[in-house]
mmCIF file of C-alpha atoms in Angstrom:
data_model
loop_
_atom_site.group_PDB
_atom_site.id
_atom_site.type_symbol
_atom_site.label_atom_id
_atom_site.label_comp_id
_atom_site.label_asym_id
_atom_site.label_seq_id
_atom_site.Cartn_x
_atom_site.Cartn_y
_atom_site.Cartn_z
ATOM 1 C CA MET A 1 77.623 -45.565 199.092
ATOM 2 C CA ASN A 2 76.309 -42.814 196.590
ATOM 3 C CA GLN A 3 72.771 -43.568 195.394
ATOM 4 C CA HIS A 4 73.987 -43.447 191.887
ATOM 5 C CA LEU A 5 76.910 -45.691 192.411
ATOM 6 C CA GLN A 6 74.626 -48.152 194.337
ATOM 7 C CA HIS A 7 72.278 -48.602 191.271
ATOM 8 C CA ILE A 8 75.635 -49.258 189.204
ATOM 9 C CA GLN A 9 76.704 -51.903 191.858
ATOM 10 C CA ASN A 10 73.310 -53.472 191.785
ATOM 11 C CA PHE A 11 73.470 -53.636 187.794
ATOM 12 C CA ILE A 12 76.885 -54.965 187.781
ATOM 13 C CA GLU A 13 75.869 -57.898 190.314
ATOM 14 C CA ASN A 14 72.718 -58.801 188.537
ATOM 15 C CA LEU A 15 74.677 -58.791 185.112
ATOM 16 C CA ASP A 16 74.987 -62.501 184.003
ATOM 17 C CA LEU A 17 77.239 -61.487 180.906
ATOM 18 C CA LEU A 18 80.020 -60.640 182.993
ATOM 19 C CA SER A 19 82.466 -63.192 184.429
ATOM 20 C CA LYS A 20 82.944 -63.517 188.393
ATOM 21 C CA GLU A 21 86.296 -61.844 187.976
ATOM 22 C CA ASP A 22 85.095 -58.998 185.809
ATOM 23 C CA LYS A 23 82.414 -58.469 188.514
ATOM 24 C CA VAL A 24 84.899 -58.375 191.326
ATOM 25 C CA THR A 25 87.272 -56.002 189.320
ATOM 26 C CA LEU A 26 84.309 -53.651 188.592
ATOM 27 C CA LEU A 27 82.893 -53.575 192.043
ATOM 28 C CA LYS A 28 86.451 -52.954 193.385
ATOM 29 C CA SER A 29 86.854 -50.009 190.857
ATOM 30 C CA LEU A 30 83.413 -48.738 192.045
ATOM 31 C CA LYS A 31 84.042 -48.804 195.573
ATOM 32 C CA SER A 32 87.368 -46.958 194.945
ATOM 33 C CA ALA A 33 85.404 -44.326 193.036
ATOM 34 C CA ASP A 34 82.917 -44.094 195.925
ATOM 35 C CA LYS A 35 85.835 -43.460 198.348
ATOM 36 C CA ASP A 36 87.107 -40.858 196.110
ATOM 37 C CA LEU A 37 83.792 -39.195 195.772
ATOM 38 C CA LEU A 38 83.325 -39.284 199.605
ATOM 39 C CA ILE A 39 86.795 -37.566 200.130
ATOM 40 C CA SER A 40 85.875 -35.066 197.283
ATOM 41 C CA GLU A 41 82.481 -34.203 199.043
ATOM 42 C CA PHE A 42 84.395 -33.963 202.321
ATOM 43 C CA LYS A 43 86.904 -31.440 200.961
ATOM 44 C CA LEU A 44 84.038 -29.515 199.172
ATOM 45 C CA GLU A 45 82.288 -29.329 202.281
ATOM 46 C CA ARG A 46 85.376 -28.235 204.202
ATOM 47 C CA THR A 47 86.168 -25.483 201.423
ATOM 48 C CA GLU A 48 82.487 -24.302 201.769
ATOM 49 C CA LYS A 49 83.183 -23.639 205.423
ATOM 50 C CA VAL A 50 86.316 -21.952 204.976
ATOM 51 C CA LYS A 51 84.843 -19.760 202.419
ATOM 52 C CA ARG A 52 81.849 -18.811 204.794
ATOM 53 C CA THR A 53 84.312 -18.372 207.604
ATOM 54 C CA THR A 54 86.531 -16.360 205.334
ATOM 55 C CA ALA A 55 83.352 -14.108 204.350
ATOM 56 C CA ILE A 56 82.398 -13.601 207.800
ATOM 57 C CA LEU A 57 86.222 -12.522 208.702
ATOM 58 C CA LEU A 58 86.373 -10.244 205.615
ATOM 59 C CA GLU A 59 83.078 -8.588 206.724
ATOM 60 C CA GLU A 60 84.340 -7.886 210.266
ATOM 61 C CA THR A 61 87.751 -6.793 209.136
ATOM 62 C CA ILE A 62 86.143 -4.214 206.690
ATOM 63 C CA GLU A 63 83.969 -2.985 209.629
ATOM 64 C CA GLU A 64 87.072 -2.989 211.743
ATOM 65 C CA LEU A 65 88.868 -0.818 209.082
ATOM 66 C CA LYS A 66 85.914 1.668 208.764
ATOM 67 C CA GLN A 67 85.942 2.118 212.532
ATOM 68 C CA LYS A 68 89.863 2.490 212.686
ATOM 69 C CA ARG A 69 89.509 4.985 209.699
ATOM 70 C CA LYS A 70 86.835 7.048 211.683
ATOM 71 C CA ALA A 71 88.912 6.889 214.617
ATOM 72 C CA VAL A 72 91.960 8.200 212.602
ATOM 73 C CA GLU A 73 89.750 10.879 211.027
ATOM 74 C CA ASP A 74 88.782 11.909 214.575
ATOM 75 C CA SER A 75 92.300 11.760 215.852
ATOM 76 C CA ASN A 76 93.702 14.013 213.140
ATOM 77 C CA ASP A 77 90.908 16.603 213.914
ATOM 78 C CA ALA A 78 91.814 16.363 217.511
ATOM 79 C CA LEU A 79 95.408 16.598 216.390
ATOM 80 C CA GLN A 80 94.875 19.793 214.526
ATOM 81 C CA LYS A 81 92.666 21.349 217.207
ATOM 82 C CA SER A 82 95.703 20.552 219.706
ATOM 83 C CA LEU A 83 98.222 21.730 217.404
ATOM 84 C CA GLN A 84 96.446 25.009 216.983
ATOM 85 C CA GLU A 85 96.112 25.484 220.713
ATOM 86 C CA LEU A 86 99.620 24.656 221.109
ATOM 87 C CA LYS A 87 100.700 27.450 218.679
ATOM 88 C CA ALA A 88 98.526 29.835 220.373
ATOM 89 C CA THR A 89 99.737 28.910 223.852
ATOM 90 C CA GLN A 90 103.306 29.116 222.312
ATOM 91 C CA SER A 91 102.562 32.728 221.031
ATOM 92 C CA GLN A 92 101.308 33.693 224.614
ATOM 93 C CA LEU A 93 104.414 32.440 226.310
ATOM 94 C CA ILE A 94 106.780 34.340 223.653
ATOM 95 C CA GLN A 95 104.796 37.262 224.426
ATOM 96 C CA SER A 96 105.083 36.678 228.255
ATOM 97 C CA GLU A 97 108.627 36.350 227.855
ATOM 98 C CA LYS A 98 109.002 39.644 225.931
ATOM 99 C CA MET A 99 106.640 41.584 228.751
ATOM 100 C CA ALA A 100 108.793 39.747 231.376
ATOM 101 C CA SER A 101 112.012 41.185 229.991
ATOM 102 C CA LEU A 102 110.176 44.582 229.644
ATOM 103 C CA GLY A 103 109.436 44.239 233.621
ATOM 104 C CA GLU A 104 112.822 43.739 234.061
ATOM 105 C CA LEU A 105 113.733 46.805 232.419
ATOM 106 C CA THR A 106 110.948 49.073 234.097
ATOM 107 C CA ALA A 107 112.787 49.912 237.344
ATOM 108 C CA GLY A 108 116.053 50.296 235.779
ATOM 109 C CA ILE A 109 114.362 52.616 233.283
ATOM 110 C CA ALA A 110 112.917 54.667 236.096
ATOM 111 C CA HIS A 111 116.477 54.910 237.734
ATOM 112 C CA GLU A 112 118.186 55.775 234.503
ATOM 113 C CA ILE A 113 115.663 58.593 233.435
ATOM 114 C CA GLN A 114 115.666 60.326 236.903
ATOM 115 C CA ASN A 115 119.215 61.171 236.387
ATOM 116 C CA PRO A 116 118.938 63.392 233.300
ATOM 117 C CA LEU A 117 115.621 64.787 234.487
ATOM 118 C CA ASN A 118 117.124 65.876 237.898
ATOM 119 C CA PHE A 119 120.021 67.593 235.607
ATOM 120 C CA VAL A 120 117.123 69.147 233.561
ATOM 121 C CA ASN A 121 115.312 70.516 236.621
ATOM 122 C CA ASN A 122 118.395 71.796 238.285
ATOM 123 C CA PHE A 123 119.898 73.547 235.402
ATOM 124 C CA SER A 124 116.452 75.111 234.588
ATOM 125 C CA GLU A 125 116.273 76.375 238.099
ATOM 126 C CA VAL A 126 119.894 77.743 237.866
ATOM 127 C CA SER A 127 119.093 79.379 234.362
ATOM 128 C CA LYS A 128 115.835 81.131 235.964
ATOM 129 C CA GLU A 129 118.123 82.708 238.533
ATOM 130 C CA LEU A 130 120.693 83.775 236.070
ATOM 131 C CA LEU A 131 118.099 85.281 233.895
ATOM 132 C CA GLU A 132 116.537 87.175 236.752
ATOM 133 C CA GLU A 133 120.236 88.217 237.751
ATOM 134 C CA MET A 134 120.579 89.432 234.114
ATOM 135 C CA LEU A 135 117.563 91.500 234.180
ATOM 136 C CA GLU A 136 118.937 93.395 237.133
ATOM 137 C CA GLU A 137 122.478 93.775 235.406
ATOM 138 C CA LEU A 138 120.481 95.086 232.273
ATOM 139 C CA GLN A 139 118.841 97.688 234.576
ATOM 140 C CA ASN A 140 122.142 98.671 235.809
ATOM 141 C CA GLY A 141 123.590 98.971 232.445
ATOM 142 C CA ASP A 142 126.572 96.371 233.279
ATOM 143 C CA MET A 143 126.668 94.813 229.926
ATOM 144 C CA GLU A 144 129.945 92.968 230.540
ATOM 145 C CA GLU A 145 128.260 91.036 233.200
ATOM 146 C CA VAL A 146 125.025 90.573 230.931
ATOM 147 C CA ASN A 147 127.255 88.872 228.505
ATOM 148 C CA ALA A 148 128.907 86.747 231.083
ATOM 149 C CA ILE A 149 125.497 85.663 232.354
ATOM 150 C CA ALA A 150 124.197 84.967 228.655
ATOM 151 C CA GLN A 151 126.999 82.634 228.268
ATOM 152 C CA ASP A 152 126.273 80.830 231.473
ATOM 153 C CA VAL A 153 122.587 80.546 230.330
ATOM 154 C CA ILE A 154 123.511 79.217 226.957
ATOM 155 C CA GLN A 155 125.783 76.463 228.666
ATOM 156 C CA ASN A 156 123.128 75.486 230.790
ATOM 157 C CA LEU A 157 120.377 75.447 228.055
ATOM 158 C CA GLU A 158 122.899 73.041 226.046
ATOM 159 C CA LYS A 159 123.250 70.803 229.137
ATOM 160 C CA ILE A 160 119.357 70.720 229.629
ATOM 161 C CA ASN A 161 119.184 69.797 225.788
ATOM 162 C CA HIS A 162 121.993 67.156 226.102
ATOM 163 C CA HIS A 163 119.911 65.512 229.201
ATOM 164 C CA GLY A 164 116.808 65.904 227.510
ATOM 165 C CA LYS A 165 118.059 64.087 224.519
ATOM 166 C CA ARG A 166 119.380 61.358 227.032
ATOM 167 C CA ALA A 167 115.963 60.900 228.531
ATOM 168 C CA ASP A 168 114.388 60.831 225.230
ATOM 169 C CA GLY A 169 116.821 58.202 224.163
ATOM 170 C CA ILE A 170 115.910 55.962 227.357
ATOM 171 C CA VAL A 171 112.177 56.146 226.538
ATOM 172 C CA LYS A 172 112.712 55.455 222.761
ATOM 173 C CA GLY A 173 114.873 52.312 223.829
ATOM 174 C CA MET A 174 112.067 51.018 225.991
ATOM 175 C CA LEU A 175 109.470 51.572 223.483
ATOM 176 C CA GLN A 176 111.631 49.885 220.935
ATOM 177 C CA HIS A 177 111.929 46.636 223.472
ATOM 178 C CA SER A 178 108.297 46.554 224.006
ATOM 179 C CA ARG A 179 106.976 46.764 220.636
ATOM 180 C CA SER A 180 107.151 44.035 218.043
ATOM 181 C CA SER A 181 110.428 43.898 215.925
ATOM 182 C CA SER A 182 110.317 45.610 212.419
ATOM 183 C CA GLY A 183 112.901 42.806 211.342
ATOM 184 C CA VAL A 184 114.876 45.751 209.727
ATOM 185 C CA LYS A 185 118.499 45.953 210.484
ATOM 186 C CA GLU A 186 120.002 49.475 211.443
ATOM 187 C CA LEU A 187 123.366 50.783 211.915
ATOM 188 C CA THR A 188 123.853 50.724 215.792
ATOM 189 C CA ASP A 189 126.494 51.477 218.196
ATOM 190 C CA ILE A 190 126.903 47.766 220.143
ATOM 191 C CA ASN A 191 129.082 49.301 222.673
ATOM 192 C CA VAL A 192 126.262 51.844 223.538
ATOM 193 C CA LEU A 193 123.601 49.375 223.444
ATOM 194 C CA VAL A 194 125.261 46.719 225.609
ATOM 195 C CA ASP A 195 126.438 49.582 227.951
ATOM 196 C CA GLU A 196 122.622 50.642 228.000
ATOM 197 C CA TYR A 197 121.074 47.399 228.922
ATOM 198 C CA LEU A 198 123.716 46.217 231.584
ATOM 199 C CA ARG A 199 122.854 49.370 233.507
ATOM 200 C CA LEU A 200 119.293 48.976 233.040
ATOM 201 C CA ALA A 201 119.308 45.399 233.988
ATOM 202 C CA TYR A 202 121.391 46.139 236.998
ATOM 203 C CA HIS A 203 119.150 48.877 238.418
ATOM 204 C CA GLY A 204 116.020 46.740 237.519
ATOM 205 C CA LEU A 205 117.375 43.955 239.883
ATOM 206 C CA ARG A 206 118.351 46.443 242.591
ATOM 207 C CA ALA A 207 114.876 47.875 242.513
ATOM 208 C CA LYS A 208 113.265 44.607 243.136
ATOM 209 C CA ASP A 209 115.917 43.322 245.652
ATOM 210 C CA LYS A 210 117.851 46.192 247.553
ATOM 211 C CA SER A 211 120.157 43.645 249.095
ATOM 212 C CA PHE A 212 121.673 42.683 245.504
ATOM 213 C CA ASN A 213 125.005 43.911 244.501
ATOM 214 C CA ALA A 214 127.587 42.923 242.127
ATOM 215 C CA ALA A 215 130.794 44.232 240.708
ATOM 216 C CA LEU A 216 130.329 45.197 236.808
ATOM 217 C CA GLU A 217 133.043 45.169 234.564
ATOM 218 C CA THR A 218 133.050 46.184 230.908
ATOM 219 C CA HIS A 219 135.687 45.786 228.007
ATOM 220 C CA LEU A 220 134.345 47.701 225.171
ATOM 221 C CA ASP A 221 136.171 47.485 222.000
ATOM 222 C CA GLU A 222 135.797 51.012 220.547
ATOM 223 C CA SER A 223 137.077 49.879 217.134
ATOM 224 C CA ILE A 224 133.864 47.847 216.444
ATOM 225 C CA GLY A 225 131.925 51.262 215.725
ATOM 226 C CA LYS A 226 128.497 50.613 214.459
ATOM 227 C CA ILE A 227 127.159 47.336 213.062
ATOM 228 C CA GLU A 228 123.956 46.477 211.198
ATOM 229 C CA ILE A 229 121.468 44.700 213.629
ATOM 230 C CA VAL A 230 117.924 44.645 214.531
ATOM 231 C CA PRO A 231 118.208 46.645 217.744
ATOM 232 C CA GLN A 232 114.880 45.762 219.364
ATOM 233 C CA ASP A 233 115.579 41.929 218.900
ATOM 234 C CA PHE A 234 119.612 42.108 219.852
ATOM 235 C CA GLY A 235 118.675 44.342 222.791
ATOM 236 C CA ARG A 236 116.421 41.446 223.954
ATOM 237 C CA VAL A 237 119.413 39.098 223.707
ATOM 238 C CA VAL A 238 121.791 41.281 225.795
ATOM 239 C CA LEU A 239 119.080 42.032 228.261
ATOM 240 C CA ASN A 240 118.452 38.064 228.692
ATOM 241 C CA LEU A 241 122.036 37.225 228.845
ATOM 242 C CA ILE A 242 122.805 39.861 231.522
ATOM 243 C CA THR A 243 119.843 39.243 233.525
ATOM 244 C CA ASN A 244 120.764 35.455 233.843
ATOM 245 C CA ALA A 245 124.304 36.270 234.765
ATOM 246 C CA PHE A 246 122.828 38.549 237.670
ATOM 247 C CA TYR A 247 120.509 35.832 238.651
ATOM 248 C CA ALA A 248 123.405 33.469 238.867
ATOM 249 C CA VAL A 249 125.529 35.455 240.986
ATOM 250 C CA ASN A 250 122.495 36.401 243.115
ATOM 251 C CA GLU A 251 121.681 32.844 243.704
ATOM 252 C CA LYS A 252 125.456 31.833 244.631
ATOM 253 C CA LYS A 253 125.699 34.811 246.961
ATOM 254 C CA LYS A 254 122.756 33.274 249.066
ATOM 255 C CA THR A 255 124.523 30.375 249.782
ATOM 256 C CA GLN A 256 128.207 31.431 250.098
ATOM 257 C CA THR A 257 130.116 33.450 252.551
ATOM 258 C CA GLU A 258 131.014 37.078 252.729
ATOM 259 C CA ALA A 259 134.361 36.109 251.038
ATOM 260 C CA TYR A 260 132.398 35.512 247.614
ATOM 261 C CA GLU A 261 132.153 38.589 245.558
ATOM 262 C CA PRO A 262 129.483 38.601 242.571
ATOM 263 C CA LYS A 263 131.061 39.675 239.475
ATOM 264 C CA VAL A 264 129.447 40.079 235.920
ATOM 265 C CA THR A 265 131.665 41.246 232.966
ATOM 266 C CA VAL A 266 130.758 42.370 229.642
ATOM 267 C CA GLU A 267 133.149 42.528 226.694
ATOM 268 C CA THR A 268 132.940 43.294 223.089
ATOM 269 C CA LYS A 269 135.764 42.299 220.975
ATOM 270 C CA LYS A 270 136.616 42.962 216.991
ATOM 271 C CA GLN A 271 138.232 39.790 215.655
ATOM 272 C CA LYS A 272 139.279 39.088 212.167
ATOM 273 C CA ASP A 273 136.233 37.892 210.479
ATOM 274 C CA THR A 274 133.717 38.624 213.576
ATOM 275 C CA ILE A 275 132.622 40.545 216.245
ATOM 276 C CA GLU A 276 132.416 39.019 219.561
ATOM 277 C CA ILE A 277 129.867 40.148 222.569
ATOM 278 C CA SER A 278 130.575 37.855 225.710
ATOM 279 C CA VAL A 279 128.822 38.160 229.097
ATOM 280 C CA LYS A 280 130.494 36.392 231.886
ATOM 281 C CA ASP A 281 129.586 35.731 235.712
ATOM 282 C CA ASN A 282 131.337 33.894 238.525
ATOM 283 C CA GLY A 283 128.090 32.021 239.597
ATOM 284 C CA TYR A 284 127.724 28.155 240.211
ATOM 285 C CA GLY A 285 128.158 27.365 236.266
ATOM 286 C CA ILE A 286 125.856 25.087 234.378
ATOM 287 C CA PRO A 287 125.486 21.433 235.121
ATOM 288 C CA LYS A 288 127.156 19.293 232.397
ATOM 289 C CA LYS A 289 124.022 16.963 232.244
ATOM 290 C CA VAL A 290 121.601 19.854 231.075
ATOM 291 C CA LEU A 291 124.309 21.991 228.892
ATOM 292 C CA ASP A 292 122.916 20.448 225.703
ATOM 293 C CA LYS A 293 119.367 21.409 226.723
ATOM 294 C CA ILE A 294 119.631 25.195 227.476
ATOM 295 C CA PHE A 295 118.861 26.548 224.097
ATOM 296 C CA GLN A 296 115.666 24.157 224.025
ATOM 297 C CA PRO A 297 112.289 25.873 224.210
ATOM 298 C CA PHE A 298 110.777 25.631 227.405
ATOM 299 C CA PHE A 299 113.630 24.287 229.260
ATOM 300 C CA THR A 300 114.672 26.170 232.284
ATOM 301 C CA THR A 301 116.888 25.426 235.398
ATOM 302 C CA LYS A 302 115.209 28.199 237.443
ATOM 303 C CA PRO A 303 112.454 27.232 239.999
ATOM 304 C CA THR A 304 108.834 27.038 238.774
ATOM 305 C CA GLY A 305 107.456 30.513 238.379
ATOM 306 C CA GLN A 306 110.743 32.396 237.959
ATOM 307 C CA GLY A 307 111.494 31.649 234.322
ATOM 308 C CA THR A 308 109.452 30.396 231.020
ATOM 309 C CA GLY A 309 112.237 28.590 229.505
ATOM 310 C CA LEU A 310 112.058 30.767 226.408
ATOM 311 C CA GLY A 311 114.704 33.429 227.036
ATOM 312 C CA LEU A 312 117.764 31.513 225.717
ATOM 313 C CA SER A 313 115.560 29.908 222.956
ATOM 314 C CA LEU A 314 114.611 33.287 221.460
ATOM 315 C CA SER A 315 118.020 34.715 221.885
ATOM 316 C CA TYR A 316 119.476 31.610 219.834
ATOM 317 C CA ASP A 317 116.867 32.311 217.214
ATOM 318 C CA ILE A 318 117.546 35.953 217.189
ATOM 319 C CA ILE A 319 121.380 35.400 216.689
ATOM 320 C CA LYS A 320 120.753 32.972 214.024
ATOM 321 C CA SER A 321 118.742 35.407 212.324
ATOM 322 C CA HIS A 322 121.770 37.642 212.217
ATOM 323 C CA SER A 323 123.803 34.972 210.826
ATOM 324 C CA GLY A 324 125.698 34.636 213.901
ATOM 325 C CA ILE A 325 126.359 31.704 216.468
ATOM 326 C CA ILE A 326 126.097 31.747 220.346
ATOM 327 C CA HIS A 327 127.835 29.315 222.422
ATOM 328 C CA VAL A 328 128.670 29.142 225.988
ATOM 329 C CA LYS A 329 131.676 28.205 228.222
ATOM 330 C CA THR A 330 131.184 26.893 231.798
ATOM 331 C CA GLU A 331 132.644 25.304 234.862
ATOM 332 C CA GLU A 332 130.693 24.108 237.860
ATOM 333 C CA ASN A 333 131.194 26.373 240.813
ATOM 334 C CA GLN A 334 133.272 28.513 238.712
ATOM 335 C CA GLY A 335 130.905 30.414 236.590
ATOM 336 C CA THR A 336 129.586 30.689 232.866
ATOM 337 C CA GLU A 337 130.426 32.826 229.897
ATOM 338 C CA PHE A 338 128.163 33.021 226.915
ATOM 339 C CA ILE A 339 129.735 34.374 223.670
ATOM 340 C CA ILE A 340 127.882 35.820 220.753
ATOM 341 C CA SER A 341 129.651 35.892 217.427
ATOM 342 C CA LEU A 342 128.478 38.128 214.407
ATOM 343 C CA PRO A 343 130.123 38.120 211.024
ATOM 344 C CA THR A 344 131.920 41.440 210.119
ATOM 345 C CA LYS A 345 130.287 41.450 207.029
ATOM 346 C CA SER A 346 127.261 43.009 208.517
ATOM 347 C CA ASN A 347 129.258 46.142 208.789
ATOM 348 C CA ARG A 348 128.967 48.885 206.151
#
């Protein structure tokens, strides 16, 4: 019993003024109070223990939160660094894709530029011989023959000028393709651009693989005229689609019998509200299970080292920037067709 309550109990027991019944009642109440007091002390002690435990847990929680906050901050720093590295890597890959497409053109350009240069050299030699002949006729006084030779020389010089401009155009096209896009739209003959890149891509692949051969078919709608596009960017799209088509038919040719004839068809068409450019091949087609991934960055069905997975992704972005759309039709073992649709409002 509590010390103070014990004194009270002794006092009650020794008090003669109270009757026995009153003492029993008071002592009973005193014991009940003692019991209540013991319970209160127990609860208070338990509460103190809970408070101490809570304080310890709270302190541990605060320390844990501090550590987690520091870990999050460190993680954010690492994440920012990784993001910067990823952006740098992506820029490098995009540049690599552009350089890869430039590489595809190099051999084709060499072939294409050789033709006009041969014409320039041949007509120059012929013109030199004609001028030497003209000098002889001048000495002989045959002015009629001199005039005829002069006309031949003029025609040769016109042809030299024509083929010189042709070579100049090829070089300018290569430079346009290699440098960064200005983003400025220019009136461009889409048929000339498509035909140019078709031949360059074909000769580029032939230079790397002499055994490659494919039938080329073009259907170019002359009513389209010139349209406003960014020629450097759009050239990359056309080159990528045509190169992919050649790759597809070449891969199929490796596993097919001689009866299989690789074929790539390029078509331009003017519709009511759009202009369509399509590139079609008769290769293996694209499996349905990966069809919805082909425009995703870094996705490729080509073996490791043969594709960056950025060609179609960049093409998609370029077409989108021209307010156009690109979609694909494909059938396994039959072939694939990529169709670009540009709004006619881009025309002037």
